[in-house]
XYZ file of C-alpha atoms in Angstrom:
281
model
C -2.682 0.105 -5.019
C -3.415 -2.690 -2.581
C -6.493 -4.835 -2.067
C -6.119 -7.117 0.960
C -8.269 -9.991 2.113
C -9.005 -8.350 5.496
C -10.310 -5.266 3.679
C -12.481 -7.411 1.409
C -13.904 -9.204 4.419
C -14.904 -5.908 6.015
C -16.790 -4.986 2.841
C -18.521 -8.374 2.790
C -19.626 -7.974 6.397
C -21.007 -4.506 5.684
C -22.924 -5.777 2.670
C -24.318 -8.685 4.655
C -25.517 -6.344 7.398
C -27.344 -4.368 4.723
C -29.381 -7.476 3.937
C -27.668 -8.553 0.735
C -26.748 -12.208 0.304
C -23.053 -12.722 -0.264
C -20.612 -15.601 -0.505
C -18.055 -14.929 2.198
C -14.314 -15.381 1.954
C -13.040 -18.097 4.235
C -10.072 -16.495 5.912
C -7.077 -18.696 6.473
C -8.794 -21.949 5.462
C -6.731 -23.992 3.007
C -7.814 -23.550 -0.605
C -8.827 -27.201 -0.935
C -11.313 -26.823 1.948
C -13.227 -23.919 0.404
C -16.394 -23.965 -1.738
C -17.887 -26.949 0.117
C -14.771 -29.046 -0.355
C -14.651 -28.669 -4.145
C -11.245 -27.930 -5.664
C -10.544 -24.208 -6.020
C -9.237 -23.107 -9.397
C -8.903 -26.714 -10.524
C -6.333 -27.479 -7.805
C -6.707 -31.098 -6.735
C -7.780 -31.499 -3.102
C -4.797 -32.248 -0.898
C -4.655 -31.935 2.895
C -1.093 -30.601 2.607
C -2.119 -27.536 0.580
C -2.126 -24.186 2.342
C -2.930 -22.187 -0.818
C -3.485 -23.115 -4.461
C -4.380 -21.068 -7.539
C -4.227 -21.950 -11.233
C -6.577 -19.144 -12.426
C -8.852 -21.517 -14.359
C -11.987 -20.395 -12.499
C -11.278 -16.682 -12.985
C -12.653 -14.753 -15.984
C -10.219 -13.021 -18.326
C -9.686 -9.414 -17.331
C -8.579 -7.699 -14.150
C -6.619 -10.040 -11.894
C -8.607 -10.096 -8.653
C -10.026 -12.796 -6.410
C -11.569 -13.171 -2.962
C -8.902 -15.810 -2.325
C -5.990 -13.369 -2.475
C -5.120 -9.697 -2.378
C -3.425 -7.350 -4.861
C -0.470 -5.085 -4.086
C 0.785 -2.850 -6.928
C 2.687 0.314 -7.717
C 3.152 1.234 -11.379
C 1.971 -2.263 -12.198
C -1.092 -4.416 -12.810
C -2.345 -8.002 -12.721
C -4.672 -9.517 -15.324
C -5.999 -12.978 -16.170
C -5.295 -14.027 -19.756
C -5.998 -16.987 -21.996
C -2.838 -18.566 -23.347
C -3.207 -21.296 -25.963
C -0.614 -24.021 -26.388
C 1.614 -22.674 -23.626
C 3.226 -26.057 -23.009
C 4.239 -25.018 -19.518
C 3.240 -27.939 -17.363
C 1.272 -31.088 -16.734
C -2.212 -29.582 -16.916
C -4.326 -30.565 -19.891
C -6.877 -28.277 -21.463
C -5.876 -25.409 -19.173
C -5.450 -22.027 -20.751
C -5.540 -19.258 -18.137
C -2.557 -17.572 -16.536
C -1.916 -14.438 -14.526
C -0.121 -11.699 -16.427
C 2.046 -9.382 -14.364
C 3.111 -6.090 -15.932
C 5.154 -3.300 -14.358
C 6.663 -0.037 -15.516
C 10.180 1.015 -14.505
C 10.916 -0.052 -10.961
C 7.281 -0.715 -10.119
C 5.824 -3.836 -8.586
C 2.726 -6.021 -8.859
C 2.030 -8.905 -6.493
C -0.663 -11.451 -5.804
C -0.744 -11.442 -2.004
C -1.658 -14.407 0.194
C -2.810 -12.753 3.427
C -3.540 -14.408 6.764
C -1.017 -17.098 5.857
C -0.050 -19.627 8.493
C 2.217 -22.653 8.113
C 2.703 -25.427 10.684
C 5.988 -24.895 12.548
C 6.494 -21.787 10.396
C 7.823 -23.991 7.565
C 6.407 -24.560 4.078
C 7.068 -25.374 0.429
C 6.084 -23.327 -2.614
C 5.731 -23.953 -6.340
C 5.103 -21.674 -9.318
C 5.443 -21.748 -13.075
C 6.671 -18.520 -14.605
C 7.607 -17.084 -17.965
C 9.465 -13.760 -17.915
C 9.613 -11.952 -21.259
C 12.832 -10.082 -20.416
C 15.080 -9.676 -17.407
C 16.904 -6.380 -16.732
C 20.209 -5.659 -18.461
C 20.785 -2.276 -16.801
C 21.694 -0.784 -14.464
C 24.491 -3.002 -13.221
C 23.367 -5.164 -10.285
C 19.671 -4.563 -11.072
C 17.777 -6.611 -8.497
C 14.388 -8.308 -8.954
C 12.060 -10.326 -6.715
C 9.322 -12.797 -7.705
C 8.438 -14.252 -4.286
C 8.739 -12.730 -0.840
C 7.449 -13.763 2.573
C 6.982 -11.511 5.582
C 5.698 -11.678 9.133
C 6.391 -10.884 12.754
C 9.985 -10.936 13.989
C 13.164 -8.958 13.487
C 11.916 -7.172 10.347
C 13.419 -9.588 7.834
C 11.711 -9.873 4.439
C 12.605 -13.270 2.968
C 12.927 -13.556 -0.819
C 13.198 -17.227 -1.786
C 12.784 -16.502 -5.513
C 14.610 -13.489 -6.924
C 17.801 -12.566 -8.654
C 20.138 -9.968 -10.031
C 21.806 -8.745 -13.216
C 25.480 -9.449 -12.595
C 27.814 -7.504 -14.927
C 30.967 -9.265 -13.721
C 29.970 -12.751 -14.963
C 30.625 -13.272 -18.689
C 29.340 -10.285 -20.617
C 26.687 -9.738 -17.977
C 24.067 -12.288 -16.949
C 20.882 -12.555 -14.879
C 21.176 -15.094 -12.077
C 18.653 -16.548 -9.644
C 19.401 -15.982 -5.981
C 17.849 -16.192 -2.522
C 17.752 -12.947 -0.590
C 16.510 -10.919 2.337
C 16.158 -7.330 3.501
C 15.039 -5.355 6.516
C 16.561 -7.505 9.251
C 19.946 -7.687 10.987
C 21.569 -9.457 8.023
C 20.786 -6.457 5.806
C 19.920 -6.261 2.116
C 21.424 -9.165 0.190
C 20.833 -11.447 -2.804
C 22.949 -14.587 -2.737
C 23.021 -15.281 -6.481
C 24.771 -18.287 -7.986
C 26.450 -18.696 -11.394
C 24.994 -22.208 -11.561
C 21.455 -20.761 -11.747
C 21.007 -18.525 -14.820
C 17.578 -16.898 -15.170
C 16.342 -17.597 -18.696
C 13.861 -15.236 -20.344
C 11.163 -16.263 -22.811
C 10.601 -19.797 -21.491
C 8.364 -21.410 -18.898
C 10.265 -22.390 -15.762
C 9.023 -24.356 -12.770
C 10.410 -22.821 -9.576
C 10.059 -24.432 -6.156
C 11.243 -23.349 -2.741
C 11.286 -24.508 0.860
C 11.570 -22.438 4.020
C 12.414 -24.481 7.116
C 12.361 -22.683 10.456
C 14.326 -25.445 12.228
C 17.592 -24.031 10.840
C 16.273 -20.904 9.063
C 16.930 -22.661 5.782
C 15.725 -21.598 2.347
C 16.238 -24.048 -0.545
C 15.298 -23.928 -4.242
C 14.553 -26.330 -7.116
C 14.568 -25.246 -10.781
C 12.559 -27.391 -13.217
C 12.551 -30.144 -10.618
C 16.313 -30.118 -10.053
C 17.644 -29.204 -6.595
C 20.047 -26.274 -6.379
C 22.025 -27.094 -3.211
C 24.618 -24.356 -3.719
C 21.830 -21.768 -3.488
C 20.653 -22.922 -0.054
C 20.936 -20.414 2.789
C 20.757 -21.139 6.528
C 21.094 -19.426 9.893
C 24.837 -18.904 9.442
C 25.330 -19.447 5.689
C 23.836 -16.503 3.758
C 24.881 -13.421 1.822
C 24.427 -10.733 4.447
C 26.038 -9.259 7.543
C 27.908 -11.758 9.775
C 25.009 -12.316 12.163
C 22.360 -15.036 12.327
C 19.666 -15.063 9.651
C 16.334 -15.761 11.361
C 13.001 -16.307 9.604
C 10.040 -14.166 10.685
C 6.793 -15.785 11.838
C 5.223 -15.795 8.374
C 1.780 -14.295 7.801
C 2.015 -13.048 4.198
C 3.403 -14.444 0.934
C 3.602 -12.302 -2.220
C 4.109 -13.694 -5.723
C 4.668 -11.415 -8.717
C 7.444 -9.007 -9.704
C 9.400 -6.109 -8.268
C 12.451 -4.319 -9.628
C 14.255 -1.995 -7.245
C 16.404 0.262 -9.447
C 15.123 3.274 -11.375
C 15.518 3.818 -15.137
C 16.087 0.125 -15.939
C 16.536 -1.526 -19.326
C 14.021 -2.573 -20.507
C 11.755 0.077 -19.032
C 8.795 -2.308 -18.515
C 8.400 -5.969 -17.543
C 5.903 -8.676 -18.451
C 5.644 -12.141 -16.988
C 3.041 -14.908 -16.804
C 2.380 -16.950 -13.669
C 0.526 -20.227 -13.256
C 0.064 -23.197 -10.920
C 0.817 -21.397 -7.656
C 0.895 -23.619 -4.574
C 1.958 -23.311 -0.947
C 2.066 -26.584 0.954
C 3.330 -28.438 3.997
C 5.101 -30.853 1.652
C 6.943 -30.489 -1.636
C 4.481 -30.169 -4.533
C 6.853 -30.883 -7.445
C 6.516 -29.902 -11.102
C 4.531 -32.915 -12.315
C 1.054 -31.889 -11.137
């Protein structure tokens, strides 16, 4: 199931032509410029922001908004109240996006019509994953992916894999890609374990100048995870970023019959920006 912003806009236009007053979506305008300049979802106005959502203005229930689309298969998004979550700097905030999938399903919040200056941007999210996969071996999951025009590459700045050959088996964060000349790869690192049951602040940067993807975990840089044009985990050819037009944030698992057989996570404080946002706001 997929609800995209372009589709919503077509519905709004049709309703308007029928003589019904509507509040239109604003296309690719930065979140801080919408609603007459008022902050959207409690996100503080900032000229660097390209997208911002903290779910505080959304009612509990089905996770939908005119600011973003929904893309699911055997999964669902919902807005929930979470008391005393202790997951960040916000005070008095209590709403998060719950992502739930069954088996190897997926559920994503989708930022359509995305455009970043010089095709480069930063991202930030807070996430709490109840459980990561423990089977099958090499089970692969994605939380953030970015796509666009180019050689077909899908860039996955935030994802990971269950690695049975490290210790007694461990889930590790890793940057990855698929669909392009470099192939399907997840460049996981033993220095970046993925911890279930706790809130984690994850940040990323994609820089088109050298096709670089870098990650911070709870504010700490992870330089050994960084990938570039020639340093990545795929085929021995150049890794080249697409011209981004879509960013998806949520969950996807790619292997069938996993353990556990369903996945729950909570997301909050999503931001895409021309500069690093950090975990303190």
